[in-house]
PDB file of C-alpha atoms in Angstrom:
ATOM      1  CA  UNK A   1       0.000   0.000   0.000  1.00 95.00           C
ATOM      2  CA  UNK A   2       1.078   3.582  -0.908  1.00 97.00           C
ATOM      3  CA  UNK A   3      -0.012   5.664   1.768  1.00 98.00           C
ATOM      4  CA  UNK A   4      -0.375   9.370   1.376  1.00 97.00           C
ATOM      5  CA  UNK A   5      -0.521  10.961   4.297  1.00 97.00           C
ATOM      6  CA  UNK A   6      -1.326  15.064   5.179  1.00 96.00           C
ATOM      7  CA  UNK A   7       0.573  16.491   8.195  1.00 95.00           C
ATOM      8  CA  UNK A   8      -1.783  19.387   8.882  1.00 94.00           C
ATOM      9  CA  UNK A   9       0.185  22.775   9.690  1.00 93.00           C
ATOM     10  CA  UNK A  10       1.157  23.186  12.683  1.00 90.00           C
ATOM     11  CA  UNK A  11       4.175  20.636  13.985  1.00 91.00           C
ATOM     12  CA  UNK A  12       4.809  16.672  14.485  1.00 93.00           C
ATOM     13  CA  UNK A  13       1.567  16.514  16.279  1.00 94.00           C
ATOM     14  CA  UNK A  14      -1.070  17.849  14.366  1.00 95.00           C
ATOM     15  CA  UNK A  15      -0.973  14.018  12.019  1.00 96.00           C
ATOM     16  CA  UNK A  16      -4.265  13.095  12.671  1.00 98.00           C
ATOM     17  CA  UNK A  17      -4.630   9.347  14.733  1.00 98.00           C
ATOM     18  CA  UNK A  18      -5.595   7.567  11.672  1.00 98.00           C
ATOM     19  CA  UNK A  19      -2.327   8.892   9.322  1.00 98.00           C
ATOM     20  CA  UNK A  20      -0.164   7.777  12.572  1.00 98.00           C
ATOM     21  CA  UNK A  21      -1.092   4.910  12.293  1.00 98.00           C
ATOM     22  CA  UNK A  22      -0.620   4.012   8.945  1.00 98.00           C
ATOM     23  CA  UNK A  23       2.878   5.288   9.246  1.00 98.00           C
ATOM     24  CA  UNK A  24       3.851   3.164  12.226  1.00 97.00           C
ATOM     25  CA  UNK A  25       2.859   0.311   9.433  1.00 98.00           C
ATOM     26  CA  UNK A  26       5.116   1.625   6.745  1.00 98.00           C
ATOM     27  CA  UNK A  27       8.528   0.435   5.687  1.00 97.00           C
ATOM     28  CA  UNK A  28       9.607   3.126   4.007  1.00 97.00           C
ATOM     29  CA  UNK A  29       8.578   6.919   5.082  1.00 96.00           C
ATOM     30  CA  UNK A  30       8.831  10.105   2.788  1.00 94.00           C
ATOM     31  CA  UNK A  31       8.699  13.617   3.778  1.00 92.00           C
ATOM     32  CA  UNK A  32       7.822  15.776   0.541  1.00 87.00           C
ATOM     33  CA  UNK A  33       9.971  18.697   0.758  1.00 78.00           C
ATOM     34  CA  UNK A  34       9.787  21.722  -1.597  1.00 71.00           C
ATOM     35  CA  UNK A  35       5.936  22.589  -1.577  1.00 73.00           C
ATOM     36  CA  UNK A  36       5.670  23.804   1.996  1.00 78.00           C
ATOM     37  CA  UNK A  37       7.254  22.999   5.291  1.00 77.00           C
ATOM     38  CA  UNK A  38       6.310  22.355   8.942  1.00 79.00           C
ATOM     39  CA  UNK A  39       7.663  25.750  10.719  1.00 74.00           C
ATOM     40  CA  UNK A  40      10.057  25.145  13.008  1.00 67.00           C
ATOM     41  CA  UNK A  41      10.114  21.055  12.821  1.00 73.00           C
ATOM     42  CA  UNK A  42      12.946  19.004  11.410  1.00 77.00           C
ATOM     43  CA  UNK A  43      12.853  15.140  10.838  1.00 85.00           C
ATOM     44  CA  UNK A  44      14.728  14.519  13.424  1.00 90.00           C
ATOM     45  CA  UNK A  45      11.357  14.998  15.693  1.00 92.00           C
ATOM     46  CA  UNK A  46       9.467  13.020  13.175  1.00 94.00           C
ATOM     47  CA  UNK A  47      11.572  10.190  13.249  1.00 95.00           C
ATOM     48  CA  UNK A  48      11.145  10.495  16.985  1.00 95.00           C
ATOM     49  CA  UNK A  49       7.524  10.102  16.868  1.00 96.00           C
ATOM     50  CA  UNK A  50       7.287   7.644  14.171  1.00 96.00           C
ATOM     51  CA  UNK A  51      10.398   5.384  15.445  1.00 95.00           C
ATOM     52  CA  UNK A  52      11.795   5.005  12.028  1.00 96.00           C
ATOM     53  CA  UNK A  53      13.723   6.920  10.039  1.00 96.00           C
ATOM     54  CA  UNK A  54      12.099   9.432   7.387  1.00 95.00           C
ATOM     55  CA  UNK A  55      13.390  10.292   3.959  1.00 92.00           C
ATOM     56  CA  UNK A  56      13.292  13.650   2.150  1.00 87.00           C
ATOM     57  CA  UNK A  57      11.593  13.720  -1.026  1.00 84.00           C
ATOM     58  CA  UNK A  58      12.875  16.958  -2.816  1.00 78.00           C
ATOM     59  CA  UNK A  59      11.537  17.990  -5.765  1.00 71.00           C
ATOM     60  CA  UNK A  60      13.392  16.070  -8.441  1.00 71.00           C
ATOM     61  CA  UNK A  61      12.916  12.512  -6.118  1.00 69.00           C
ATOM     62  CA  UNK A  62       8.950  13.118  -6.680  1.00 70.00           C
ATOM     63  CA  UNK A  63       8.851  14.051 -10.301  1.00 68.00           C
ATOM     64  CA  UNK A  64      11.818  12.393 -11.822  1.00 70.00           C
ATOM     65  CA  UNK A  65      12.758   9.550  -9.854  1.00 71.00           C
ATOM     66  CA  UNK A  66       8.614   7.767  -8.031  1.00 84.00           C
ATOM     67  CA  UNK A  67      10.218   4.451  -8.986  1.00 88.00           C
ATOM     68  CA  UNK A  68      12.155   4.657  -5.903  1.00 90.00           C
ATOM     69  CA  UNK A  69       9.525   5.884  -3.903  1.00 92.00           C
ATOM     70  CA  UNK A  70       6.908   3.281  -5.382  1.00 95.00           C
ATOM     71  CA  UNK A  71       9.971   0.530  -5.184  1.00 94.00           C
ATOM     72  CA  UNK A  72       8.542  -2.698  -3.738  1.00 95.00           C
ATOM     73  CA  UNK A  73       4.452  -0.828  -2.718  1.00 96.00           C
ATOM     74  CA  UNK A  74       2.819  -3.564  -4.094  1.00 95.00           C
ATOM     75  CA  UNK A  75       4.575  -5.775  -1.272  1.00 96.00           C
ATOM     76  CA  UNK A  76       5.438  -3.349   1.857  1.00 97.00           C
ATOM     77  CA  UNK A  77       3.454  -0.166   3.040  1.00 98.00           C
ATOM     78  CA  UNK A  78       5.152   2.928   1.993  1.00 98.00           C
ATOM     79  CA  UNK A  79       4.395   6.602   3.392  1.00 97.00           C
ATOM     80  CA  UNK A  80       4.269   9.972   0.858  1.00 95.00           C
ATOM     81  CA  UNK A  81       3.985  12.499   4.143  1.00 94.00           C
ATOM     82  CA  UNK A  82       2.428  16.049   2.761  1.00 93.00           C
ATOM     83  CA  UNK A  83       2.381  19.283   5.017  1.00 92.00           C
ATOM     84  CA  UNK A  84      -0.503  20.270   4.859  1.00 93.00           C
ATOM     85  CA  UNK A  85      -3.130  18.133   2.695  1.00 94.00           C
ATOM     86  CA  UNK A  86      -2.114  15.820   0.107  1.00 93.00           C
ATOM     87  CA  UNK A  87      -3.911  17.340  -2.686  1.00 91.00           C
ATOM     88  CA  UNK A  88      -2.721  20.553  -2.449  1.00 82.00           C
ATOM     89  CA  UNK A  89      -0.269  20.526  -4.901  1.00 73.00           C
ATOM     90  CA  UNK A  90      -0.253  18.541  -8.349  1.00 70.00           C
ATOM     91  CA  UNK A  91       2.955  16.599  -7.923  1.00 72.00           C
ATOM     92  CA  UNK A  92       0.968  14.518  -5.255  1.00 82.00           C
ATOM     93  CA  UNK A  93      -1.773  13.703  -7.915  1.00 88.00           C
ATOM     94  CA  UNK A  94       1.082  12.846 -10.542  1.00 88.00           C
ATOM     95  CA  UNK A  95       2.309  10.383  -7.595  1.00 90.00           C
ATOM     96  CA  UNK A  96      -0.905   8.766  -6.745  1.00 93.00           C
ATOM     97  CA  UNK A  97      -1.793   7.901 -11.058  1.00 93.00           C
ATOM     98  CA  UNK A  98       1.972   5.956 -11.372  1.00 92.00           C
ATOM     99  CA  UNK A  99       1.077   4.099  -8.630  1.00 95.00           C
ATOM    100  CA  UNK A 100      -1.874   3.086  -9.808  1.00 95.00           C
ATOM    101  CA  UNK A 101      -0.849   2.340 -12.984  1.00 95.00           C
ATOM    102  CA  UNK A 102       1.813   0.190 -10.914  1.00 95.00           C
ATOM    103  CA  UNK A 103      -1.507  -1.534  -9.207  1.00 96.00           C
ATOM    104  CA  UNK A 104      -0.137  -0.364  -5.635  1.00 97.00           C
ATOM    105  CA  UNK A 105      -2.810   0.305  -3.709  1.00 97.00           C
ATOM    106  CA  UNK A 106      -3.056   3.625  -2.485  1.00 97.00           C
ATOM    107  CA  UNK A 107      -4.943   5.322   0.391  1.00 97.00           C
ATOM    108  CA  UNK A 108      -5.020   9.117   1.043  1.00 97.00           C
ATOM    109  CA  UNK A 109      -5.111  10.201   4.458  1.00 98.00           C
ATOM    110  CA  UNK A 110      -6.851  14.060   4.736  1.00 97.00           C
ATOM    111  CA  UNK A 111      -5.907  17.113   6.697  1.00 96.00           C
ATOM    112  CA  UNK A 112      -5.872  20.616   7.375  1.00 95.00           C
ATOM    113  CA  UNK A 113      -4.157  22.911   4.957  1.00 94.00           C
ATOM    114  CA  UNK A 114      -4.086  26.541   4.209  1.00 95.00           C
ATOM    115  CA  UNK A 115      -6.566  26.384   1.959  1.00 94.00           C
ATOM    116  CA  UNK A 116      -9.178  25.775   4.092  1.00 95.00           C
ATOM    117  CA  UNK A 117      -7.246  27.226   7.150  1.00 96.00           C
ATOM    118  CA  UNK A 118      -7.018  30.621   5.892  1.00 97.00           C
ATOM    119  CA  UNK A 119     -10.613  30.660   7.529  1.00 97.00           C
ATOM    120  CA  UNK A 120      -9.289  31.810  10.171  1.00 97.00           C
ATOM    121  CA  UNK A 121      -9.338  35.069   9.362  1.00 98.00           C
ATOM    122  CA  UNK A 122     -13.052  35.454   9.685  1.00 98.00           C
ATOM    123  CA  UNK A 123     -13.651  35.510   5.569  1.00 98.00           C
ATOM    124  CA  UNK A 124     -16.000  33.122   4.748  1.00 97.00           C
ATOM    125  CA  UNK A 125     -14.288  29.854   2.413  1.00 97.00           C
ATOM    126  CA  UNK A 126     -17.171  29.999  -0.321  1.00 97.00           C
ATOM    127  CA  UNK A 127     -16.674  33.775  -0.816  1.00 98.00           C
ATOM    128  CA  UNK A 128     -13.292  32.829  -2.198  1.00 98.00           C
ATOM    129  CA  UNK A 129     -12.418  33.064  -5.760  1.00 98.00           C
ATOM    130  CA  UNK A 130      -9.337  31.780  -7.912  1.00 97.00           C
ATOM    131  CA  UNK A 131      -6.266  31.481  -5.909  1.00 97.00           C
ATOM    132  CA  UNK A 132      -2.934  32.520  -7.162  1.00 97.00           C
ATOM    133  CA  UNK A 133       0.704  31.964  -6.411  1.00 95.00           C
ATOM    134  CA  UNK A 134       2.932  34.651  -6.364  1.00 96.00           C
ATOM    135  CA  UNK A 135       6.496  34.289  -7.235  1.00 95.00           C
ATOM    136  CA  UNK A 136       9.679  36.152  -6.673  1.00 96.00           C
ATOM    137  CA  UNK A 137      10.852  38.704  -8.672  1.00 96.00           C
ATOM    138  CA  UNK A 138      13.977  38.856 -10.854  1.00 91.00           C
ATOM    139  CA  UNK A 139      15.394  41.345 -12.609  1.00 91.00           C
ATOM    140  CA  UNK A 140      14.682  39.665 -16.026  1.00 92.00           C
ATOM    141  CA  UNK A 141      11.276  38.187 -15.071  1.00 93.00           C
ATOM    142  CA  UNK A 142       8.557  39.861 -13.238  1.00 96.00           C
ATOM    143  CA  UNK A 143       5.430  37.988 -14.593  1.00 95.00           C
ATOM    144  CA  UNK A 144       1.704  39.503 -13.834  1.00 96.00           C
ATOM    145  CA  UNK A 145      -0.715  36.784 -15.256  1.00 96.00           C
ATOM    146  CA  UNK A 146      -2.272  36.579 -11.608  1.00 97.00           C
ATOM    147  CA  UNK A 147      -3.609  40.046 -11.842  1.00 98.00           C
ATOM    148  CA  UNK A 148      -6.095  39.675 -13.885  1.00 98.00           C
ATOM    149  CA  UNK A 149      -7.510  36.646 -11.542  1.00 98.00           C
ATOM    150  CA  UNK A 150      -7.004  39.198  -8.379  1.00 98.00           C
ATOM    151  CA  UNK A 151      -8.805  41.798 -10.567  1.00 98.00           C
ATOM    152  CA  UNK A 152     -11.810  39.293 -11.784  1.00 98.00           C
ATOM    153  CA  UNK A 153     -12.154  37.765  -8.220  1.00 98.00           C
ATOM    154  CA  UNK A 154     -12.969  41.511  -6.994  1.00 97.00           C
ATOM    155  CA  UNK A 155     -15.413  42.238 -10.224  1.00 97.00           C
ATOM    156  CA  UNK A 156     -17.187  38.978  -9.047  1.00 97.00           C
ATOM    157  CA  UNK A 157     -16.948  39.981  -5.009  1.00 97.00           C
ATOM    158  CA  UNK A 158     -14.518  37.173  -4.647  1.00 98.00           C
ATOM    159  CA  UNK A 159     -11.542  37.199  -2.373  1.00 98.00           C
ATOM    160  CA  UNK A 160      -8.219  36.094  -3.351  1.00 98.00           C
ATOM    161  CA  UNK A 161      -5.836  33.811  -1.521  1.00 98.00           C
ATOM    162  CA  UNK A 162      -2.056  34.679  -2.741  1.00 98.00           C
ATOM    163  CA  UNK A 163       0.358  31.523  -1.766  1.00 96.00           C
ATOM    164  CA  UNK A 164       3.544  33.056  -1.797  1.00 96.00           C
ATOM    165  CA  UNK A 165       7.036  31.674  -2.945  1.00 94.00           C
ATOM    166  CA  UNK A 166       9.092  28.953  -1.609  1.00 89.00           C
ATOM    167  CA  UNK A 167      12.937  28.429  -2.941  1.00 86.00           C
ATOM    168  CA  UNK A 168      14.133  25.157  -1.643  1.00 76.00           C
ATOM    169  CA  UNK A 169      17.017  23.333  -3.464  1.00 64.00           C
ATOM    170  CA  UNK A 170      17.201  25.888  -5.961  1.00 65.00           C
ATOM    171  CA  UNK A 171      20.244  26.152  -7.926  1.00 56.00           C
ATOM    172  CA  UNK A 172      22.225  30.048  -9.404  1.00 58.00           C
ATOM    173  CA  UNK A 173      22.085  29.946 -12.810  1.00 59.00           C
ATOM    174  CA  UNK A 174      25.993  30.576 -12.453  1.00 64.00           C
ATOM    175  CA  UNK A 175      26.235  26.870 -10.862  1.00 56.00           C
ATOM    176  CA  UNK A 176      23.723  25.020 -13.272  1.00 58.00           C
ATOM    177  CA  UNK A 177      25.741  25.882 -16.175  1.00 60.00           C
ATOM    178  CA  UNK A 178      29.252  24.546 -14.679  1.00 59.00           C
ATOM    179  CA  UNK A 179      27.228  21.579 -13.942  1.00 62.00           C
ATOM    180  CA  UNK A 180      27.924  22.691 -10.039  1.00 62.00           C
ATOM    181  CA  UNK A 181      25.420  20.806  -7.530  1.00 59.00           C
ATOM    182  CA  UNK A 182      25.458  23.514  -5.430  1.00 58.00           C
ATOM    183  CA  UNK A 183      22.482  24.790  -4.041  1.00 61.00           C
ATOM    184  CA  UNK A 184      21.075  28.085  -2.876  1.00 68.00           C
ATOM    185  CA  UNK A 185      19.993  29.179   0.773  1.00 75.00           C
ATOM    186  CA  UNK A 186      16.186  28.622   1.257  1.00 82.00           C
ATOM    187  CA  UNK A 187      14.108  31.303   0.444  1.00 90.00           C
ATOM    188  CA  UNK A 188      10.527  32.417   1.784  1.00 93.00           C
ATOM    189  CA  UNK A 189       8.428  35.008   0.178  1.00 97.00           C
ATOM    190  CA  UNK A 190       7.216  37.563   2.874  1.00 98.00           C
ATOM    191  CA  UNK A 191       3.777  39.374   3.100  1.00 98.00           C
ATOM    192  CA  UNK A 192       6.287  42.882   2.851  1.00 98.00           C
ATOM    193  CA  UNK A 193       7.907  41.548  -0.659  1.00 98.00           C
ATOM    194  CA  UNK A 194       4.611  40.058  -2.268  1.00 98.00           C
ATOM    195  CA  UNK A 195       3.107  43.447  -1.022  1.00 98.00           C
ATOM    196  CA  UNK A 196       6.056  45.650  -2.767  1.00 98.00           C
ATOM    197  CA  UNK A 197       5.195  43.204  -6.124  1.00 98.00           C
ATOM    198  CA  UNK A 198       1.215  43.569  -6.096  1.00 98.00           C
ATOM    199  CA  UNK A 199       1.472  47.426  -6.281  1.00 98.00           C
ATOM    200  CA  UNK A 200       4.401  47.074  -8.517  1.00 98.00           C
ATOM    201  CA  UNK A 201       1.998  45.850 -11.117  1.00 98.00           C
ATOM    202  CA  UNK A 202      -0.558  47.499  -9.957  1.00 98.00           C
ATOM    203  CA  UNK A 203       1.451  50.894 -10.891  1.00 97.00           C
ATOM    204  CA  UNK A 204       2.595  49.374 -14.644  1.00 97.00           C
ATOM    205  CA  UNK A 205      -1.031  47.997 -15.257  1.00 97.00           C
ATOM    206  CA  UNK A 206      -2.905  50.838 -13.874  1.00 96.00           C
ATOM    207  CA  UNK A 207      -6.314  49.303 -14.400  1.00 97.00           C
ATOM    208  CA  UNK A 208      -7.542  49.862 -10.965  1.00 96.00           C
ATOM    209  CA  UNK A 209      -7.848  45.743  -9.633  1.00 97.00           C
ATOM    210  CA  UNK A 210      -6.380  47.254  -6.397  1.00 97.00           C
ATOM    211  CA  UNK A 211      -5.100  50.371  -4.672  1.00 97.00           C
ATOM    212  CA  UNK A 212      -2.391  51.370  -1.956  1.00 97.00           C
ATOM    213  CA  UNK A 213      -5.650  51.605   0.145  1.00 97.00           C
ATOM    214  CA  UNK A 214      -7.138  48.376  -0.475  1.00 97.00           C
ATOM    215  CA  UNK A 215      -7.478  46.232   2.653  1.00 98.00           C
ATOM    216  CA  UNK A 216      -6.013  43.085   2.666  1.00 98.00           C
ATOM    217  CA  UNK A 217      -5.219  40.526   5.258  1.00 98.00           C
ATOM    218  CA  UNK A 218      -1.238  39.485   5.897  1.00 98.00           C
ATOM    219  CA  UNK A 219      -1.021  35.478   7.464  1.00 98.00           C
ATOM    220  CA  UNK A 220       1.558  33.801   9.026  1.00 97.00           C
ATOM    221  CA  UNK A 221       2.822  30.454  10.584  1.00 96.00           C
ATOM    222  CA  UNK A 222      -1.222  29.504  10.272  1.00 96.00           C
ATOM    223  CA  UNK A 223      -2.223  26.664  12.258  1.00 94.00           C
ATOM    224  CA  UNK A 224       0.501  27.102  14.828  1.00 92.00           C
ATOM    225  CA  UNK A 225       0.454  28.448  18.372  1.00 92.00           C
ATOM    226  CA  UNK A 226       2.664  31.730  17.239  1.00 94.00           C
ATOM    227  CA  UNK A 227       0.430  32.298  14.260  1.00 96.00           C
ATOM    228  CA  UNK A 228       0.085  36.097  13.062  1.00 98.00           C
ATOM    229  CA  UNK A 229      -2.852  38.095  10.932  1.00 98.00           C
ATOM    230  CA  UNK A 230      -2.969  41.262  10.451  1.00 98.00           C
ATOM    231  CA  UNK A 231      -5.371  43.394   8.539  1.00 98.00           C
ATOM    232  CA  UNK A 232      -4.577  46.726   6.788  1.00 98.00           C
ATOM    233  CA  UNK A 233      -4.375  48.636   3.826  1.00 98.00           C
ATOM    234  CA  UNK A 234      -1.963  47.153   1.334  1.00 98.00           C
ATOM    235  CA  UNK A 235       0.730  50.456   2.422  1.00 98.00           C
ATOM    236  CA  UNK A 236       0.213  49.539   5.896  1.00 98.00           C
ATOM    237  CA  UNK A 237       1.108  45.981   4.995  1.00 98.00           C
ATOM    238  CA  UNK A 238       4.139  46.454   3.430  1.00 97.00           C
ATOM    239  CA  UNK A 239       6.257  47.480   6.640  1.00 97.00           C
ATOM    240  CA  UNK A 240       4.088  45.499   8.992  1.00 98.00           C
ATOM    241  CA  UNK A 241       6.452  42.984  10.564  1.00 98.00           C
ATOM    242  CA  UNK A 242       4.808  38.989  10.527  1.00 98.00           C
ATOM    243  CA  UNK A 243       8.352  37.452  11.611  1.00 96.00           C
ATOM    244  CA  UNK A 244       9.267  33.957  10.491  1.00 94.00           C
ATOM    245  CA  UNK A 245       7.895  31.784   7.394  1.00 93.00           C
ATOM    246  CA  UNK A 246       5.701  30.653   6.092  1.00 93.00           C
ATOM    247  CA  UNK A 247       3.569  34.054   4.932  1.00 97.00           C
ATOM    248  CA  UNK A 248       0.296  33.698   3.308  1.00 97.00           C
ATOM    249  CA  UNK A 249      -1.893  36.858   1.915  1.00 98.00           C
ATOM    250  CA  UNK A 250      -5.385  37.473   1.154  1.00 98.00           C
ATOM    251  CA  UNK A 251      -7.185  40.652  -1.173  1.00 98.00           C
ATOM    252  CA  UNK A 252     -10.545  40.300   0.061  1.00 97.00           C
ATOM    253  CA  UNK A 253     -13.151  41.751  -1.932  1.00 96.00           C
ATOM    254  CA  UNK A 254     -16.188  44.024  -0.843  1.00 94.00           C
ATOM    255  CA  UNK A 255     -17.022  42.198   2.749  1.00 96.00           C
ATOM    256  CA  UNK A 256     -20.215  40.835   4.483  1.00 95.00           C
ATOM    257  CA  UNK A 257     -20.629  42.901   7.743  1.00 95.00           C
ATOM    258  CA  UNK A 258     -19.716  40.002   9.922  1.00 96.00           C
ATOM    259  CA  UNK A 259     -16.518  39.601   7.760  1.00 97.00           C
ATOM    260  CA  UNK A 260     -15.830  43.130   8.576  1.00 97.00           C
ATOM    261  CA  UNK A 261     -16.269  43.090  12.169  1.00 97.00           C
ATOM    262  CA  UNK A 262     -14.102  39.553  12.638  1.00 98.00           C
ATOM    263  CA  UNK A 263     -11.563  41.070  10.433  1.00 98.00           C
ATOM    264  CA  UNK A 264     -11.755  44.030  12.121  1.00 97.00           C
ATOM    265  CA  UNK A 265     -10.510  42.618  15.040  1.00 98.00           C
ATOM    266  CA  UNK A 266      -6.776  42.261  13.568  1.00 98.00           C
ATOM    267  CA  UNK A 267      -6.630  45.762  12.503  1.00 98.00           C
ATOM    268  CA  UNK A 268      -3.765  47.429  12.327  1.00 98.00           C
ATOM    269  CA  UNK A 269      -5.003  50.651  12.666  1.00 97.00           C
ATOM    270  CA  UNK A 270      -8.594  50.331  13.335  1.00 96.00           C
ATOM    271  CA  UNK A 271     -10.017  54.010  12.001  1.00 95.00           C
ATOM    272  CA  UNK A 272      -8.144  53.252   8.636  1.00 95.00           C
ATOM    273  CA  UNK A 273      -9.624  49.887   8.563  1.00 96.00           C
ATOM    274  CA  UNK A 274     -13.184  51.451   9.034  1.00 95.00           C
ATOM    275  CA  UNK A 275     -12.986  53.866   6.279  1.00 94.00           C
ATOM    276  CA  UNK A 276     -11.094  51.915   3.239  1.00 94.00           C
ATOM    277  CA  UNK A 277     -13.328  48.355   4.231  1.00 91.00           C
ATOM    278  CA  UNK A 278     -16.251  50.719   3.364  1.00 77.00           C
ATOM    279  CA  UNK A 279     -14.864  51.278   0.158  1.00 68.00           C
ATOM    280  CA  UNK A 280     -13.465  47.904  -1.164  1.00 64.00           C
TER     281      UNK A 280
END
């Protein structure tokens, strides 16, 4: 059996009984690595939890090289561990149709992930539109085909849930062409840089999807005790400080009154809040 198992958000703990389980029975454990992590956690405490050791699957394991992770699944339980829930990212689907092509068995094991976490900032989950990813910047590439989901979302009273960047394993483009297998420091996309990029575009596009003044809420570490949101106009966001990975952001659109008022409640500055929300 392939089992493919979410690890919620939070830490070691937040597996749910049923996913423990299943990996006490495995022979073989993988920890997917590049899509998201588990702030703050390490294997080390997994393996201390689980009492075997755990693997990490980095991106090129996953999408290059499943035979080795499907090796022998037919015979011997074998765990895909997910931060977050295993759907919420296409490479897990990709994993799950080899194996069944293979005729492993496979059983998915559910949990919490941002994209239904994100409730927690009092916007309600079917009042969400497209979500987009935003990526980091270079000086060569600064692509904009998310803006005009943000700016359709809004039209349509949608909010917008903007996943920001993750850089694990990634290599300079100095050290891929020597053939170098060097690779550079992680990198985490804050709410301050994706900020800085929205109203970049916002400025060269100029067709009025957001504003300086829009209100929007800033997320981080969600689904762990030290989790942050704040609420603010995009300006105020920009310097706000949200400390550690991993950073989330939402553009609501025009809010219910109870949205408001929860929302309200993580204001920055509560008499700016009251007059832009009136105007989204």
């Amino acid at each position: 059996m392939l089992y493919v198992v979410g690890l919620g958000l939070g830490d070691e703990r937040d597996i749910t009984l049923r996913g423990l389980d299943a990996v006490k029975s495995c022979e073989r454990i993988y920890l997917e690595a590049y899509t998201s992590i588990l702030p703050g956690i390490d294997k080390a405490r997994l393996e201390q939890l689980y009492g075997k050791p755990v693997h990490l699957a980095h991106r090129e394991t996953v999408e290059s090289e499943s035979d080795t992770i499907l090796d022998n699944a037919d015979k011997v339980n074998v765990a895909f561990l997910v931060v977050g829930d295993p759907f919420g990212a296409t490479t897990h689907t990709d994993l799950i149709l080899r194996a069944k092509e293979l005729q492993i068995p496979v059983e998915v094991i559910h949990n919490a992930s941002i994209m239904n976490a994100i409730g927690c900032a009092g916007l309600q989950l079917y009042s969400f539109g497209i979500t987009i990813s935003m990526v980091f910047f270079t000086e060569t590439w600064r692509p904009d085909s998310w803006y005009d989901k943000v700016k359709t979302n809004r039209t349509l009273g949608l909010h917008t849930l903007c996943l920001l960047d993750i850089k694990v394993r990634e290599q300079s483009f100095e050290n891929m062409a020597r053939g170098r297998l060097v690779y550079e420091p992680p990198r985490f996309m804050t709410v301050n840089q994706a900020v800085e990029q929205l109203l970049e575009i916002e400025e060269k596009r100029g067709e009025g999807a957001y504003a300086p003044t829009t209100i929007a809420v800033g997320l981080a570490r969600v689904g762990t005790r030290d989790q942050v949101v704040k609420a603010g106009t995009l300006q105020e966001l920009l310097t706000a400080d949200f400390g550690e990975p991993l950073h989330s952001l939402i553009i609501p659109a025009k809010m219910h009154e109870l949205e408001r008022d929860y929302v309200r409640l993580f204001a920055i500055n509560k008499e700016a809040f009251d007059k832009y929300a009136e105007l989204a």
